[in-house]
Structure formats: structure tokens, C-alpha cells
Tab-separated table of C-alpha atoms in Angstrom:
chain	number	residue	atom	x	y	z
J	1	UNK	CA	-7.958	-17.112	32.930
J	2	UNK	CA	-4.401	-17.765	31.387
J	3	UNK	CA	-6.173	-20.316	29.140
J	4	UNK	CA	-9.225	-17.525	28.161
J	5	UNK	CA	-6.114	-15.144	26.765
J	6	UNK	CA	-4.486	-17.643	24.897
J	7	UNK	CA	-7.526	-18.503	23.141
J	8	UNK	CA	-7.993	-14.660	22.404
J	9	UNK	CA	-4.673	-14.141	21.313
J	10	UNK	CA	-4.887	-16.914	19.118
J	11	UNK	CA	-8.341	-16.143	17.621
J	12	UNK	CA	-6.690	-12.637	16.705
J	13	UNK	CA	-3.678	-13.994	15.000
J	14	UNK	CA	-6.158	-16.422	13.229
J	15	UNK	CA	-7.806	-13.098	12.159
J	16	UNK	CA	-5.556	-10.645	10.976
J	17	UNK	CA	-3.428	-13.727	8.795
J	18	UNK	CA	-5.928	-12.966	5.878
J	19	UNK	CA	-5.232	-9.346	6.660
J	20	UNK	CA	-1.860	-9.134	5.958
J	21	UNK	CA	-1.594	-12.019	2.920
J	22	UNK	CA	-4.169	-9.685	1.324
J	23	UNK	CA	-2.235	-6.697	1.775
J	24	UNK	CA	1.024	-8.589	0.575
J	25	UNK	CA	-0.966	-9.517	-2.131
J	26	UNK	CA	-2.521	-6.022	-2.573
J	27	UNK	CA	1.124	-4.926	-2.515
J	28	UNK	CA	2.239	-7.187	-5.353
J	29	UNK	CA	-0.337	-5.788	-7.281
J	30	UNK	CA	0.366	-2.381	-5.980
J	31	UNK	CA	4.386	-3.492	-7.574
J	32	UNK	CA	2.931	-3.994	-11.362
J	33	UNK	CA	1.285	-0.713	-11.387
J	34	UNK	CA	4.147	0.953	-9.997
J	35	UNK	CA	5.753	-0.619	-13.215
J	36	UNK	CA	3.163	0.444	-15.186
J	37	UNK	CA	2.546	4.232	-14.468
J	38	UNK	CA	5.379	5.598	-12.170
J	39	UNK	CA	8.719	3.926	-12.681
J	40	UNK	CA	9.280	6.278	-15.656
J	41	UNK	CA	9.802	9.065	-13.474
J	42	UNK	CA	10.337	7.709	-9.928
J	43	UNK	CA	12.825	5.335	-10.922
J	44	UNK	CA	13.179	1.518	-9.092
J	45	UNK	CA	13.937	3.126	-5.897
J	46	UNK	CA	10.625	5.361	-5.588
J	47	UNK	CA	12.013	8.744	-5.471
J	48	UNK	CA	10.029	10.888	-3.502
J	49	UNK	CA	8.696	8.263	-1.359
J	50	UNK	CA	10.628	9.786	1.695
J	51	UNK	CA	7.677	12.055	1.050
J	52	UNK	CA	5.334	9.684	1.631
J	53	UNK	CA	3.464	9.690	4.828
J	54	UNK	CA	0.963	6.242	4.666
J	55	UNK	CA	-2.533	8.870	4.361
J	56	UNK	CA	-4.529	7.245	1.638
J	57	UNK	CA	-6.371	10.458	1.233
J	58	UNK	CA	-3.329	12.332	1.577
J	59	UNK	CA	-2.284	9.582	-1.216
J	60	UNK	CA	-5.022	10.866	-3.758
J	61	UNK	CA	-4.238	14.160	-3.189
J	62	UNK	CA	-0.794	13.705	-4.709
J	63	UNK	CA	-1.827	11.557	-7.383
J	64	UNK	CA	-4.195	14.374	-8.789
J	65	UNK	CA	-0.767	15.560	-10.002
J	66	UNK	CA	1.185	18.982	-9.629
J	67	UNK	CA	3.815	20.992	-11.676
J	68	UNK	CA	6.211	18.400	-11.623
J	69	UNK	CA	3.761	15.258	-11.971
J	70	UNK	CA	0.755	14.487	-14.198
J	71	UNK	CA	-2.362	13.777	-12.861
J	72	UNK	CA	-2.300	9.719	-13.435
J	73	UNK	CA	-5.537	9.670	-11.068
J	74	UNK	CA	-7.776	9.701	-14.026
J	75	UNK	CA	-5.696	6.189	-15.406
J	76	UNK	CA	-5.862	4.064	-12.643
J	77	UNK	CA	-9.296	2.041	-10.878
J	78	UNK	CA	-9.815	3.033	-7.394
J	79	UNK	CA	-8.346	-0.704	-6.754
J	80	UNK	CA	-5.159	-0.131	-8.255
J	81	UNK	CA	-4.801	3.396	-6.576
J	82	UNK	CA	-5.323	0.997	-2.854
J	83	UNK	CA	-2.769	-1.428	-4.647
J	84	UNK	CA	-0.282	1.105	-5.923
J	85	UNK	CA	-0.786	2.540	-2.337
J	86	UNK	CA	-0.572	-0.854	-0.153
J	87	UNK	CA	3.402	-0.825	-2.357
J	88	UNK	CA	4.233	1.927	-1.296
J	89	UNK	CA	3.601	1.222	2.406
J	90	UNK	CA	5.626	-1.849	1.902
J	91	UNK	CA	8.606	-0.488	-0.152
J	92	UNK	CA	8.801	2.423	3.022
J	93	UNK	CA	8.895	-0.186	5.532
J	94	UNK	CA	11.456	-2.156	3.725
J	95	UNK	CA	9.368	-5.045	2.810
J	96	UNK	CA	8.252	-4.812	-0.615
J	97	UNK	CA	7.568	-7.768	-2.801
């Protein structure tokens, strides 16, 4: 039985590696468009990202702009918009690239 878990613990670890080296990578990504379309206006430290809540759809929502923000929605691919959003989940829990 002990033996049975170990195996499925280590199958799961084996798993979610890829996981998160492709959302590290995804975040790295995420970094250069952060560079490319917000650091303008957020600035390196992300301002308003204690805003941020981690919803992707919540995400797109604030992308489509508002009084204070244009609508960069319309500039970036649907990948960089996961990129740009897989940074931001790493910058918030401390571990950006």
C-alpha cells in the first residue's frame, strides 16, 4: 500500500513538472509584453496589481480598458493576453522571472 502511494505521488510530480516550467515560461513571456504594452503606465513594480485577483476572465475584462486605461485588448494575441496574465500571477506571488 505504502509502495502504491509513492508511486502515485511520484507519477503526479512527474506530471505537473511540465506544468509549471510552462507556466514559468509562459510567465517570461508574459514579462516582455509587460515591457511592451504596460510598463509605460504601470511602472516596474505593476501598479495596480494589488488589484489583481488571478480571474483570467476577470483579466479580460480589465484589459478592455476604462477611463483611466486604453483598451490594449485589441493589440495583443489571445497567447500573449495568457502570457501577460501567467506574469502577473507570478509578480503577485513574488516569483516573477
Amino acid at each position: 500500500m505504502k509502495l502504491q502511494v509513492i508511486h502515485k505521488l511520484t507519477l503526479l510530480l512527474v506530471l505537473a513538472l511540465p506544468a509549471s516550467m510552462a507556466l514559468a515560461d509562459a510567465a517570461a513571456r508574459g514579462a516582455t509584453v509587460y515591457g511592451n504594452y504596460c510598463v509605460n503606465c504601470h511602472g516596474d513594480i505593476a501598479d495596480g496589481l494589488q488589484d489583481f485577483q488571478g480571474d483570467l476572465d476577470a483579466f479580460r475584462v480589465a484589459l478592455a480598458g476604462s477611463d483611466d486605461m486604453p483598451d490594449p485588448s485589441g493589440m495583443l494575441t489571445e497567447e500573449e493576453i495568457r502570457e501577460l496574465f501567467a506574469y502577473l500571477l507570478a509578480e503577485r506571488a513574488g516569483s516573477g522571472p
